[in-house]
Amino acid sequence: QVQLVESGGGLVQAGGSLRLSCAASGLIGSSGAIGWFRQRPGKEREFVASIRWTGKNTYYSDSVKGRFTISRDNAKNTVYLQMNSLKPEDTAVYYCACRTYYLLSGDVGFNYWGQGTQVTVSS
């Protein structure tokens, strides 16, 4: 079992920054990954970014590439999502997710989910 707790959401003006944190507990496994997804109002949940639990591989959706950075601190079992140059269309509930096994793809197969944190970007 893996538990995930997100924090760091809030209200920010367009152009601003926020950093989300995902604290993980339980057995992730060295071949696993942690990802961030979001669900915008009236839309389906979508992939944002992910990082493998070991190694340097990161993956981003085209909509956030160059603005968001995912990183991890294995000692703290925490993954971060630094979000810069935020836009109103980034407004969403952001979910942390964990995949406890290896997949070549970076954006599918996540089997544990957090409760989500709201990010609101005002224009």
mmCIF file of N, CA, C and O in Angstrom, residues 33-119:
data_model
loop_
_atom_site.group_PDB
_atom_site.id
_atom_site.type_symbol
_atom_site.label_atom_id
_atom_site.label_comp_id
_atom_site.label_asym_id
_atom_site.label_seq_id
_atom_site.Cartn_x
_atom_site.Cartn_y
_atom_site.Cartn_z
ATOM 1 N N ALA A 33 7.308 4.987 -10.121
ATOM 2 C CA ALA A 33 7.323 6.384 -10.551
ATOM 3 C C ALA A 33 6.258 7.154 -9.788
ATOM 4 O O ALA A 33 5.296 6.578 -9.270
ATOM 5 N N ILE A 34 6.446 8.439 -9.713
ATOM 6 C CA ILE A 34 5.461 9.344 -9.126
ATOM 7 C C ILE A 34 5.065 10.346 -10.207
ATOM 8 O O ILE A 34 5.941 10.864 -10.923
ATOM 9 N N GLY A 35 3.790 10.614 -10.309
ATOM 10 C CA GLY A 35 3.334 11.543 -11.329
ATOM 11 C C GLY A 35 2.366 12.561 -10.775
ATOM 12 O O GLY A 35 1.833 12.408 -9.671
ATOM 13 N N TRP A 36 2.180 13.602 -11.555
ATOM 14 C CA TRP A 36 1.165 14.603 -11.263
ATOM 15 C C TRP A 36 0.159 14.627 -12.410
ATOM 16 O O TRP A 36 0.546 14.618 -13.591
ATOM 17 N N PHE A 37 -1.079 14.647 -12.038
ATOM 18 C CA PHE A 37 -2.178 14.771 -12.992
ATOM 19 C C PHE A 37 -3.042 15.949 -12.550
ATOM 20 O O PHE A 37 -2.938 16.416 -11.424
ATOM 21 N N ARG A 38 -3.892 16.417 -13.434
ATOM 22 C CA ARG A 38 -4.809 17.485 -13.044
ATOM 23 C C ARG A 38 -6.154 17.299 -13.721
ATOM 24 O O ARG A 38 -6.253 16.683 -14.780
ATOM 25 N N GLN A 39 -7.160 17.839 -13.075
ATOM 26 C CA GLN A 39 -8.492 17.826 -13.652
ATOM 27 C C GLN A 39 -9.019 19.251 -13.649
ATOM 28 O O GLN A 39 -9.299 19.828 -12.584
ATOM 29 N N ARG A 40 -9.101 19.816 -14.831
ATOM 30 C CA ARG A 40 -9.617 21.176 -14.986
ATOM 31 C C ARG A 40 -11.139 21.147 -14.981
ATOM 32 O O ARG A 40 -11.748 20.115 -15.292
ATOM 33 N N PRO A 41 -11.785 22.255 -14.634
ATOM 34 C CA PRO A 41 -13.250 22.284 -14.566
ATOM 35 C C PRO A 41 -13.883 21.826 -15.879
ATOM 36 O O PRO A 41 -13.543 22.331 -16.956
ATOM 37 N N GLY A 42 -14.748 20.849 -15.789
ATOM 38 C CA GLY A 42 -15.456 20.356 -16.965
ATOM 39 C C GLY A 42 -14.638 19.472 -17.884
ATOM 40 O O GLY A 42 -15.091 19.115 -18.975
ATOM 41 N N LYS A 43 -13.423 19.118 -17.459
ATOM 42 C CA LYS A 43 -12.544 18.313 -18.309
ATOM 43 C C LYS A 43 -12.210 16.993 -17.629
ATOM 44 O O LYS A 43 -12.387 16.830 -16.423
ATOM 45 N N GLU A 44 -11.693 16.063 -18.407
ATOM 46 C CA GLU A 44 -11.218 14.814 -17.834
ATOM 47 C C GLU A 44 -9.830 15.017 -17.219
ATOM 48 O O GLU A 44 -9.117 15.951 -17.580
ATOM 49 N N ARG A 45 -9.494 14.120 -16.339
ATOM 50 C CA ARG A 45 -8.175 14.188 -15.727
ATOM 51 C C ARG A 45 -7.099 13.968 -16.789
ATOM 52 O O ARG A 45 -7.248 13.105 -17.667
ATOM 53 N N GLU A 46 -6.002 14.733 -16.684
ATOM 54 C CA GLU A 46 -4.942 14.650 -17.679
ATOM 55 C C GLU A 46 -3.578 14.563 -17.017
ATOM 56 O O GLU A 46 -3.364 15.071 -15.918
ATOM 57 N N PHE A 47 -2.666 13.971 -17.728
ATOM 58 C CA PHE A 47 -1.290 13.841 -17.258
ATOM 59 C C PHE A 47 -0.595 15.192 -17.301
ATOM 60 O O PHE A 47 -0.774 15.971 -18.247
ATOM 61 N N VAL A 48 0.222 15.464 -16.282
ATOM 62 C CA VAL A 48 1.011 16.691 -16.235
ATOM 63 C C VAL A 48 2.506 16.378 -16.312
ATOM 64 O O VAL A 48 3.209 16.879 -17.190
ATOM 65 N N ALA A 49 2.987 15.570 -15.385
ATOM 66 C CA ALA A 49 4.418 15.267 -15.331
ATOM 67 C C ALA A 49 4.633 14.016 -14.488
ATOM 68 O O ALA A 49 3.796 13.668 -13.661
ATOM 69 N N SER A 50 5.778 13.366 -14.704
ATOM 70 C CA SER A 50 6.136 12.228 -13.862
ATOM 71 C C SER A 50 7.642 12.099 -13.780
ATOM 72 O O SER A 50 8.387 12.648 -14.610
ATOM 73 N N ILE A 51 8.068 11.366 -12.767
ATOM 74 C CA ILE A 51 9.489 11.140 -12.550
ATOM 75 C C ILE A 51 9.660 9.729 -12.025
ATOM 76 O O ILE A 51 8.880 9.255 -11.200
ATOM 77 N N ARG A 52 10.670 9.042 -12.512
ATOM 78 C CA ARG A 52 10.941 7.704 -12.019
ATOM 79 C C ARG A 52 11.540 7.801 -10.615
ATOM 80 O O ARG A 52 12.203 8.774 -10.281
ATOM 81 N N TRP A 53 11.296 6.778 -9.800
ATOM 82 C CA TRP A 53 11.748 6.826 -8.415
ATOM 83 C C TRP A 53 13.265 6.714 -8.314
ATOM 84 O O TRP A 53 13.856 7.187 -7.360
ATOM 85 N N THR A 54 13.889 6.093 -9.288
ATOM 86 C CA THR A 54 15.348 6.094 -9.378
ATOM 87 C C THR A 54 15.739 6.514 -10.787
ATOM 88 O O THR A 54 14.979 6.336 -11.732
ATOM 89 N N GLY A 55 16.922 7.082 -10.909
ATOM 90 C CA GLY A 55 17.334 7.581 -12.214
ATOM 91 C C GLY A 55 16.875 8.998 -12.456
ATOM 92 O O GLY A 55 16.339 9.663 -11.562
ATOM 93 N N LYS A 56 17.046 9.468 -13.682
ATOM 94 C CA LYS A 56 16.826 10.877 -13.985
ATOM 95 C C LYS A 56 15.674 11.124 -14.954
ATOM 96 O O LYS A 56 15.419 12.265 -15.329
ATOM 97 N N ASN A 57 14.957 10.078 -15.338
ATOM 98 C CA ASN A 57 13.929 10.256 -16.359
ATOM 99 C C ASN A 57 12.743 11.047 -15.843
ATOM 100 O O ASN A 57 12.165 10.722 -14.801
ATOM 101 N N THR A 58 12.402 12.087 -16.580
ATOM 102 C CA THR A 58 11.203 12.868 -16.302
ATOM 103 C C THR A 58 10.383 12.973 -17.587
ATOM 104 O O THR A 58 10.911 12.856 -18.691
ATOM 105 N N TYR A 59 9.101 13.203 -17.405
ATOM 106 C CA TYR A 59 8.174 13.276 -18.536
ATOM 107 C C TYR A 59 7.216 14.433 -18.278
ATOM 108 O O TYR A 59 6.807 14.673 -17.146
ATOM 109 N N TYR A 60 6.866 15.142 -19.342
ATOM 110 C CA TYR A 60 5.973 16.287 -19.225
ATOM 111 C C TYR A 60 4.954 16.295 -20.357
ATOM 112 O O TYR A 60 5.238 15.863 -21.477
ATOM 113 N N SER A 61 3.783 16.833 -20.053
ATOM 114 C CA SER A 61 2.839 17.083 -21.128
ATOM 115 C C SER A 61 3.297 18.324 -21.892
ATOM 116 O O SER A 61 4.007 19.176 -21.353
ATOM 117 N N ASP A 62 2.870 18.415 -23.121
ATOM 118 C CA ASP A 62 3.277 19.559 -23.947
ATOM 119 C C ASP A 62 2.779 20.868 -23.366
ATOM 120 O O ASP A 62 3.417 21.914 -23.510
ATOM 121 N N SER A 63 1.646 20.829 -22.676
ATOM 122 C CA SER A 63 1.052 22.066 -22.169
ATOM 123 C C SER A 63 1.832 22.680 -21.017
ATOM 124 O O SER A 63 1.657 23.865 -20.728
ATOM 125 N N VAL A 64 2.684 21.919 -20.365
ATOM 126 C CA VAL A 64 3.424 22.458 -19.222
ATOM 127 C C VAL A 64 4.930 22.441 -19.435
ATOM 128 O O VAL A 64 5.676 23.010 -18.618
ATOM 129 N N LYS A 65 5.389 21.824 -20.513
ATOM 130 C CA LYS A 65 6.819 21.709 -20.765
ATOM 131 C C LYS A 65 7.454 23.095 -20.839
ATOM 132 O O LYS A 65 6.950 23.991 -21.505
ATOM 133 N N GLY A 66 8.540 23.271 -20.104
ATOM 134 C CA GLY A 66 9.225 24.558 -20.081
ATOM 135 C C GLY A 66 8.753 25.478 -18.968
ATOM 136 O O GLY A 66 9.401 26.475 -18.670
ATOM 137 N N ARG A 67 7.599 25.168 -18.377
ATOM 138 C CA ARG A 67 7.069 25.995 -17.281
ATOM 139 C C ARG A 67 7.059 25.245 -15.947
ATOM 140 O O ARG A 67 7.250 25.861 -14.892
ATOM 141 N N PHE A 68 6.821 23.946 -15.990
ATOM 142 C CA PHE A 68 6.754 23.126 -14.784
ATOM 143 C C PHE A 68 7.992 22.247 -14.701
ATOM 144 O O PHE A 68 8.518 21.784 -15.723
ATOM 145 N N THR A 69 8.431 21.992 -13.464
ATOM 146 C CA THR A 69 9.560 21.103 -13.232
ATOM 147 C C THR A 69 9.211 20.126 -12.124
ATOM 148 O O THR A 69 8.795 20.547 -11.039
ATOM 149 N N ILE A 70 9.392 18.846 -12.400
ATOM 150 C CA ILE A 70 9.154 17.817 -11.390
ATOM 151 C C ILE A 70 10.498 17.372 -10.834
ATOM 152 O O ILE A 70 11.490 17.261 -11.576
ATOM 153 N N SER A 71 10.543 17.161 -9.527
ATOM 154 C CA SER A 71 11.772 16.710 -8.886
ATOM 155 C C SER A 71 11.402 15.843 -7.695
ATOM 156 O O SER A 71 10.240 15.787 -7.286
ATOM 157 N N ARG A 72 12.382 15.172 -7.156
ATOM 158 C CA ARG A 72 12.100 14.300 -6.011
ATOM 159 C C ARG A 72 13.220 14.398 -4.996
ATOM 160 O O ARG A 72 14.364 14.751 -5.326
ATOM 161 N N ASP A 73 12.870 14.093 -3.761
ATOM 162 C CA ASP A 73 13.825 13.969 -2.668
ATOM 163 C C ASP A 73 13.579 12.581 -2.071
ATOM 164 O O ASP A 73 12.652 12.394 -1.279
ATOM 165 N N ASN A 74 14.389 11.621 -2.464
ATOM 166 C CA ASN A 74 14.164 10.239 -2.020
ATOM 167 C C ASN A 74 14.295 10.104 -0.507
ATOM 168 O O ASN A 74 13.596 9.304 0.106
ATOM 169 N N ALA A 75 15.174 10.890 0.091
ATOM 170 C CA ALA A 75 15.370 10.803 1.537
ATOM 171 C C ALA A 75 14.102 11.205 2.284
ATOM 172 O O ALA A 75 13.819 10.685 3.362
ATOM 173 N N LYS A 76 13.340 12.126 1.693
ATOM 174 C CA LYS A 76 12.104 12.581 2.317
ATOM 175 C C LYS A 76 10.880 11.893 1.719
ATOM 176 O O LYS A 76 9.752 12.196 2.111
ATOM 177 N N ASN A 77 11.094 11.007 0.764
ATOM 178 C CA ASN A 77 9.976 10.351 0.075
ATOM 179 C C ASN A 77 8.973 11.376 -0.454
ATOM 180 O O ASN A 77 7.749 11.199 -0.320
ATOM 181 N N THR A 78 9.493 12.430 -1.022
ATOM 182 C CA THR A 78 8.650 13.538 -1.466
ATOM 183 C C THR A 78 8.978 13.912 -2.909
ATOM 184 O O THR A 78 10.142 13.929 -3.300
ATOM 185 N N VAL A 79 7.940 14.191 -3.658
ATOM 186 C CA VAL A 79 8.076 14.666 -5.030
ATOM 187 C C VAL A 79 7.471 16.061 -5.108
ATOM 188 O O VAL A 79 6.436 16.330 -4.496
ATOM 189 N N TYR A 80 8.124 16.920 -5.863
ATOM 190 C CA TYR A 80 7.691 18.309 -5.984
ATOM 191 C C TYR A 80 7.304 18.626 -7.427
ATOM 192 O O TYR A 80 7.847 18.059 -8.368
ATOM 193 N N LEU A 81 6.394 19.554 -7.554
ATOM 194 C CA LEU A 81 6.064 20.091 -8.874
ATOM 195 C C LEU A 81 6.173 21.603 -8.778
ATOM 196 O O LEU A 81 5.317 22.259 -8.169
ATOM 197 N N GLN A 82 7.240 22.143 -9.330
ATOM 198 C CA GLN A 82 7.428 23.589 -9.372
ATOM 199 C C GLN A 82 6.721 24.124 -10.608
ATOM 200 O O GLN A 82 7.036 23.719 -11.733
ATOM 201 N N MET A 83 5.775 25.007 -10.369
ATOM 202 C CA MET A 83 4.970 25.538 -11.462
ATOM 203 C C MET A 83 5.245 27.028 -11.603
ATOM 204 O O MET A 83 4.963 27.806 -10.691
ATOM 205 N N ASN A 84 5.820 27.409 -12.723
ATOM 206 C CA ASN A 84 6.137 28.807 -13.010
ATOM 207 C C ASN A 84 5.303 29.310 -14.181
ATOM 208 O O ASN A 84 4.730 28.524 -14.936
ATOM 209 N N SER A 85 5.259 30.612 -14.333
ATOM 210 C CA SER A 85 4.531 31.249 -15.442
ATOM 211 C C SER A 85 3.117 30.687 -15.549
ATOM 212 O O SER A 85 2.648 30.317 -16.633
ATOM 213 N N LEU A 86 2.451 30.636 -14.426
ATOM 214 C CA LEU A 86 1.121 30.025 -14.388
ATOM 215 C C LEU A 86 0.124 30.828 -15.207
ATOM 216 O O LEU A 86 0.189 32.060 -15.273
ATOM 217 N N LYS A 87 -0.802 30.100 -15.817
ATOM 218 C CA LYS A 87 -1.840 30.682 -16.655
ATOM 219 C C LYS A 87 -3.211 30.325 -16.068
ATOM 220 O O LYS A 87 -3.342 29.315 -15.379
ATOM 221 N N PRO A 88 -4.207 31.123 -16.364
ATOM 222 C CA PRO A 88 -5.561 30.769 -15.873
ATOM 223 C C PRO A 88 -5.984 29.364 -16.280
ATOM 224 O O PRO A 88 -6.686 28.690 -15.522
ATOM 225 N N GLU A 89 -5.543 28.892 -17.426
ATOM 226 C CA GLU A 89 -5.911 27.545 -17.865
ATOM 227 C C GLU A 89 -5.210 26.432 -17.093
ATOM 228 O O GLU A 89 -5.495 25.252 -17.295
ATOM 229 N N ASP A 90 -4.295 26.807 -16.202
ATOM 230 C CA ASP A 90 -3.685 25.818 -15.306
ATOM 231 C C ASP A 90 -4.560 25.568 -14.083
ATOM 232 O O ASP A 90 -4.246 24.682 -13.276
ATOM 233 N N THR A 91 -5.626 26.332 -13.942
ATOM 234 C CA THR A 91 -6.546 26.136 -12.819
ATOM 235 C C THR A 91 -7.124 24.728 -12.860
ATOM 236 O O THR A 91 -7.693 24.306 -13.872
ATOM 237 N N ALA A 92 -6.955 23.998 -11.759
ATOM 238 C CA ALA A 92 -7.374 22.595 -11.727
ATOM 239 C C ALA A 92 -7.170 22.037 -10.330
ATOM 240 O O ALA A 92 -6.500 22.657 -9.494
ATOM 241 N N VAL A 93 -7.714 20.856 -10.113
ATOM 242 C CA VAL A 93 -7.320 20.052 -8.956
ATOM 243 C C VAL A 93 -6.144 19.196 -9.415
ATOM 244 O O VAL A 93 -6.245 18.491 -10.425
ATOM 245 N N TYR A 94 -5.066 19.293 -8.680
ATOM 246 C CA TYR A 94 -3.854 18.553 -9.023
ATOM 247 C C TYR A 94 -3.734 17.332 -8.128
ATOM 248 O O TYR A 94 -3.831 17.434 -6.901
ATOM 249 N N TYR A 95 -3.505 16.182 -8.757
ATOM 250 C CA TYR A 95 -3.413 14.915 -8.047
ATOM 251 C C TYR A 95 -2.016 14.341 -8.177
ATOM 252 O O TYR A 95 -1.420 14.335 -9.260
ATOM 253 N N CYS A 96 -1.524 13.823 -7.082
ATOM 254 C CA CYS A 96 -0.296 13.059 -7.077
ATOM 255 C C CYS A 96 -0.666 11.582 -7.256
ATOM 256 O O CYS A 96 -1.681 11.125 -6.718
ATOM 257 N N ALA A 97 0.140 10.864 -8.009
ATOM 258 C CA ALA A 97 -0.133 9.451 -8.249
ATOM 259 C C ALA A 97 1.163 8.666 -8.236
ATOM 260 O O ALA A 97 2.229 9.206 -8.540
ATOM 261 N N CYS A 98 1.044 7.398 -7.896
ATOM 262 C CA CYS A 98 2.213 6.532 -7.791
ATOM 263 C C CYS A 98 2.015 5.281 -8.644
ATOM 264 O O CYS A 98 0.912 4.733 -8.701
ATOM 265 N N ARG A 99 3.065 4.898 -9.312
ATOM 266 C CA ARG A 99 3.070 3.624 -10.019
ATOM 267 C C ARG A 99 4.146 2.765 -9.381
ATOM 268 O O ARG A 99 5.301 3.181 -9.307
ATOM 269 N N THR A 100 3.786 1.596 -8.925
ATOM 270 C CA THR A 100 4.705 0.780 -8.135
ATOM 271 C C THR A 100 5.452 -0.252 -8.972
ATOM 272 O O THR A 100 6.143 -1.105 -8.409
ATOM 273 N N TYR A 101 5.336 -0.161 -10.287
ATOM 274 C CA TYR A 101 6.016 -1.128 -11.144
ATOM 275 C C TYR A 101 6.562 -0.401 -12.363
ATOM 276 O O TYR A 101 6.234 0.759 -12.612
ATOM 277 N N TYR A 102 7.377 -1.107 -13.115
ATOM 278 C CA TYR A 102 8.021 -0.474 -14.262
ATOM 279 C C TYR A 102 7.120 -0.482 -15.493
ATOM 280 O O TYR A 102 6.494 -1.485 -15.824
ATOM 281 N N LEU A 103 7.067 0.646 -16.168
ATOM 282 C CA LEU A 103 6.486 0.760 -17.501
ATOM 283 C C LEU A 103 7.382 1.679 -18.309
ATOM 284 O O LEU A 103 7.941 2.630 -17.763
ATOM 285 N N LEU A 104 7.510 1.417 -19.577
ATOM 286 C CA LEU A 104 8.314 2.286 -20.421
ATOM 287 C C LEU A 104 7.678 3.672 -20.530
ATOM 288 O O LEU A 104 8.377 4.688 -20.511
ATOM 289 N N SER A 105 6.359 3.720 -20.613
ATOM 290 C CA SER A 105 5.667 5.009 -20.729
ATOM 291 C C SER A 105 5.702 5.766 -19.411
ATOM 292 O O SER A 105 5.690 5.168 -18.341
ATOM 293 N N GLY A 106 5.701 7.092 -19.517
ATOM 294 C CA GLY A 106 5.755 7.906 -18.312
ATOM 295 C C GLY A 106 4.409 8.389 -17.823
ATOM 296 O O GLY A 106 4.317 8.934 -16.723
ATOM 297 N N ASP A 107 3.347 8.178 -18.605
ATOM 298 C CA ASP A 107 2.087 8.830 -18.276
ATOM 299 C C ASP A 107 0.907 7.896 -18.045
ATOM 300 O O ASP A 107 -0.226 8.360 -17.971
ATOM 301 N N VAL A 108 1.154 6.598 -17.903
ATOM 302 C CA VAL A 108 0.056 5.665 -17.697
ATOM 303 C C VAL A 108 0.395 4.671 -16.591
ATOM 304 O O VAL A 108 1.537 4.599 -16.134
ATOM 305 N N GLY A 109 -0.637 3.922 -16.158
ATOM 306 C CA GLY A 109 -0.396 2.798 -15.262
ATOM 307 C C GLY A 109 -0.274 3.144 -13.794
ATOM 308 O O GLY A 109 0.154 2.322 -12.998
ATOM 309 N N PHE A 110 -0.700 4.342 -13.389
ATOM 310 C CA PHE A 110 -0.568 4.744 -11.997
ATOM 311 C C PHE A 110 -1.658 4.075 -11.167
ATOM 312 O O PHE A 110 -2.838 4.149 -11.508
ATOM 313 N N ASN A 111 -1.252 3.450 -10.072
ATOM 314 C CA ASN A 111 -2.188 2.626 -9.321
ATOM 315 C C ASN A 111 -2.511 3.111 -7.921
ATOM 316 O O ASN A 111 -3.313 2.491 -7.216
ATOM 317 N N TYR A 112 -1.905 4.213 -7.488
ATOM 318 C CA TYR A 112 -2.282 4.831 -6.219
ATOM 319 C C TYR A 112 -2.432 6.330 -6.456
ATOM 320 O O TYR A 112 -1.660 6.918 -7.207
ATOM 321 N N TRP A 113 -3.422 6.916 -5.759
ATOM 322 C CA TRP A 113 -3.738 8.316 -5.976
ATOM 323 C C TRP A 113 -3.933 9.060 -4.668
ATOM 324 O O TRP A 113 -4.418 8.494 -3.692
ATOM 325 N N GLY A 114 -3.527 10.340 -4.659
ATOM 326 C CA GLY A 114 -3.815 11.201 -3.535
ATOM 327 C C GLY A 114 -5.186 11.831 -3.671
ATOM 328 O O GLY A 114 -5.909 11.565 -4.636
ATOM 329 N N GLN A 115 -5.522 12.677 -2.703
ATOM 330 C CA GLN A 115 -6.850 13.287 -2.661
ATOM 331 C C GLN A 115 -6.952 14.546 -3.518
ATOM 332 O O GLN A 115 -8.050 14.985 -3.824
ATOM 333 N N GLY A 116 -5.835 15.117 -3.876
ATOM 334 C CA GLY A 116 -5.846 16.292 -4.736
ATOM 335 C C GLY A 116 -5.692 17.587 -3.965
ATOM 336 O O GLY A 116 -6.040 17.674 -2.779
ATOM 337 N N THR A 117 -5.172 18.589 -4.648
ATOM 338 C CA THR A 117 -5.041 19.927 -4.094
ATOM 339 C C THR A 117 -5.436 20.938 -5.161
ATOM 340 O O THR A 117 -5.074 20.791 -6.328
ATOM 341 N N GLN A 118 -6.191 21.950 -4.744
ATOM 342 C CA GLN A 118 -6.725 22.909 -5.704
ATOM 343 C C GLN A 118 -5.700 23.980 -6.026
ATOM 344 O O GLN A 118 -5.092 24.571 -5.124
ATOM 345 N N VAL A 119 -5.531 24.246 -7.306
ATOM 346 C CA VAL A 119 -4.709 25.361 -7.777
ATOM 347 C C VAL A 119 -5.623 26.270 -8.593
ATOM 348 O O VAL A 119 -6.267 25.816 -9.546
#
